[in-house]
Amino acid sequence: MASTIFRATRYIGQYLNSLTTFRGLKYISSYHTAQDKPTNLNSGSEYSDSLSFSEDHDATIPFPTSKLRVFDLPKGFRPTLLQRPDYIEKALGPLVEIIDQDSLETLYLSMDAEWNIRRRTGVSIIQLCPHIDPTVVYIIAVHRLSSLPPSLLRLLTSERVWKIGSRIKGDLTRLRKQFPTQLHDSIRFSTIDLKEYALAGRFIQPKQSGALASLCETVLGQRLPKDQDTRANNSWEYPTISSSLLHYAACDVLASRRIFEKMLGEEVDRSVPPDEVKLELEQDEVREIQAQVIETDATAELCHLRV
C-alpha cells in the first residue's frame, strides 16, 4: 500500500492569501517568494483556557438532527494511543520527514484536545489526524510528558504544518501554558480555525454556530454525537483510557479533517476553473513501524503504525 499526500498546490495558496483582512488574520501557503515571507498565526492571548470546551448555541441547525446519519469511524478503524515519548517519536517521525525532504511541502494536520474538567491549565490528551492516506488518528497522552518529544514539537511549531480544528487556537494556548519553555511566547503557530474558514468560504453565516458538531451537520450533513457525560469528565488521565473515550476523541479529530477537506473541495469545484487547480498526488513508499502503543500498568498492546 502507498501513502497518498494531497496538495492543492495552486488554489489553496490563492484562497488562503485572500483571507488577509478576515478578522485581522492572515492565512498563508508555503508556496511563496522570498519577498513574500509568510507570517504565522498566533494562538492569541485573547483565547481563554476554557474556549475549547465551550459550544456555540446561537444558530439554528440546518437539518432535522434525527434524520441525519451519525458520523462515525470507518468500520474496523482503531485510533492509536501513544503514551511514551519513544513511541510518540516512532509514530510522528515519518511525518516530520515529509516536510524535511521537500522545503516547499505543506502538511495539514487536524488537531483537537481534551482534558479533565478539574484540570485548570494544560490538556490531558491531544488528537492528531494528518491529512494523508491511509487515515491514521494518534491520541497522545500529553499529561504524562515532562517535555514534548522532538517530532511532536516540530509538528506543533513548524510554519509549514497547518494545525486545523475547531477553536484550535484555544487548544494551543492551553498547550503553551503546559509546556512554556518549549512553546514560548515568541512561537507563532500556523493554524486554520474551522469556523473562520467556513465563514470566509460562506459555508455558514455570521450568526450560525461554528462549533464542531454544528459544522459537521452543516458541511457534511451528519450528526456528530456530543454526549456531555463523555465529553466533560475526569477520566482522560486514567492509566487505561476507556474505549468510549478513545472513540469519542478519534471521531472529533477525524470529523475535523473531513469537514476541512469537504469545504476545500467544494471551494475548488465552485470557485476556480478546472485548469486553475492542480491536485498533485504523491505516492510514498509505505513505512511500517511496530511499536507498543497502548500502555497500561500491567500490559501493553502491539499495534502497527502506518504512514
Coordinates of N, CA, C and O in Angstrom, one line a residue, residues 5-9 29-31 95-108 158-162 280 282 284:
I5 N -0.4 11.8 -0.3 CA -0.4 13.1 0.3 C -1.1 14.1 -0.7 O -0.7 14.2 -1.8
F6 N -2.2 14.7 -0.2 CA -2.9 15.6 -1.1 C -2.4 17.0 -0.9 O -2.2 17.6 0.2
R7 N -2.1 17.7 -2.1 CA -1.7 19.1 -2.1 C -2.5 19.8 -3.1 O -2.4 19.5 -4.3
A8 N -3.2 20.8 -2.7 CA -3.9 21.7 -3.6 C -2.9 22.8 -3.9 O -2.9 23.9 -3.3
T9 N -2.0 22.6 -4.9 CA -0.8 23.4 -5.0 C -1.0 24.8 -5.4 O -0.2 25.7 -5.0
S29 N 0.3 30.3 2.5 CA 0.7 29.0 2.0 C 2.2 28.9 2.0 O 2.9 29.9 2.0
S30 N 2.8 27.7 2.0 CA 4.2 27.6 1.9 C 4.8 27.9 0.6 O 6.0 28.1 0.4
Y31 N 3.9 28.1 -0.4 CA 4.4 28.4 -1.8 C 4.4 29.9 -1.9 O 3.4 30.6 -2.2
L95 N 6.2 11.8 9.7 CA 5.5 13.0 9.3 C 6.5 14.2 9.2 O 6.4 15.0 8.3
V96 N 7.4 14.2 10.1 CA 8.4 15.3 10.1 C 9.3 15.1 8.8 O 9.7 16.1 8.2
E97 N 9.6 13.9 8.4 CA 10.4 13.6 7.3 C 9.7 14.2 6.0 O 10.4 14.6 5.1
I98 N 8.4 14.2 6.0 CA 7.7 14.7 4.8 C 8.1 16.2 4.5 O 8.3 16.6 3.4
I99 N 8.1 17.0 5.6 CA 8.5 18.4 5.4 C 10.0 18.6 5.3 O 10.4 19.6 4.7
D100 N 10.7 17.7 5.8 CA 12.2 17.8 5.8 C 12.7 17.5 4.4 O 13.7 18.0 3.9
Q101 N 12.0 16.6 3.7 CA 12.5 16.1 2.4 C 12.2 17.1 1.3 O 12.8 17.1 0.2
D102 N 11.2 18.0 1.5 CA 10.9 19.0 0.5 C 10.6 20.3 1.2 O 9.7 20.5 2.0
S103 N 11.4 21.3 0.8 CA 11.3 22.6 1.5 C 10.0 23.4 1.1 O 9.7 24.4 1.8
L104 N 9.3 22.9 0.1 CA 8.0 23.5 -0.3 C 6.8 22.7 0.2 O 5.7 23.2 -0.1
E105 N 7.0 21.6 0.8 CA 5.9 20.7 1.2 C 5.2 21.3 2.4 O 5.7 21.9 3.3
T106 N 3.8 21.3 2.3 CA 2.9 21.7 3.3 C 2.2 20.5 3.8 O 1.7 19.6 3.1
L107 N 2.1 20.4 5.1 CA 1.3 19.2 5.8 C 0.1 19.8 6.5 O 0.3 20.8 7.3
Y108 N -1.0 19.2 6.3 CA -2.2 19.6 7.0 C -2.5 18.6 8.1 O -2.4 17.4 7.9
S158 N 6.3 24.1 13.4 CA 6.7 24.3 12.0 C 5.6 25.2 11.3 O 4.4 25.0 11.4
E159 N 6.1 26.2 10.6 CA 5.3 27.1 9.9 C 4.6 26.4 8.6 O 3.7 26.9 8.1
R160 N 5.2 25.2 8.3 CA 4.6 24.5 7.1 C 3.7 23.4 7.5 O 3.3 22.6 6.7
V161 N 3.4 23.3 8.8 CA 2.4 22.3 9.3 C 1.3 23.0 9.8 O 1.3 23.7 10.8
W162 N 0.2 23.0 9.0 CA -1.0 23.7 9.4 C -1.9 22.9 10.3 O -2.4 21.8 10.0
E280 N -1.9 17.5 -6.8 CA -0.8 16.5 -7.0 C -0.9 15.4 -6.0 O -1.0 15.6 -4.8
E282 N 1.1 12.4 -4.5 CA 2.4 11.8 -4.4 C 2.3 10.4 -3.8 O 1.7 10.3 -2.7
D284 N 4.1 7.7 -1.8 CA 5.3 7.4 -1.0 C 5.4 5.9 -0.6 O 4.3 5.3 -0.4

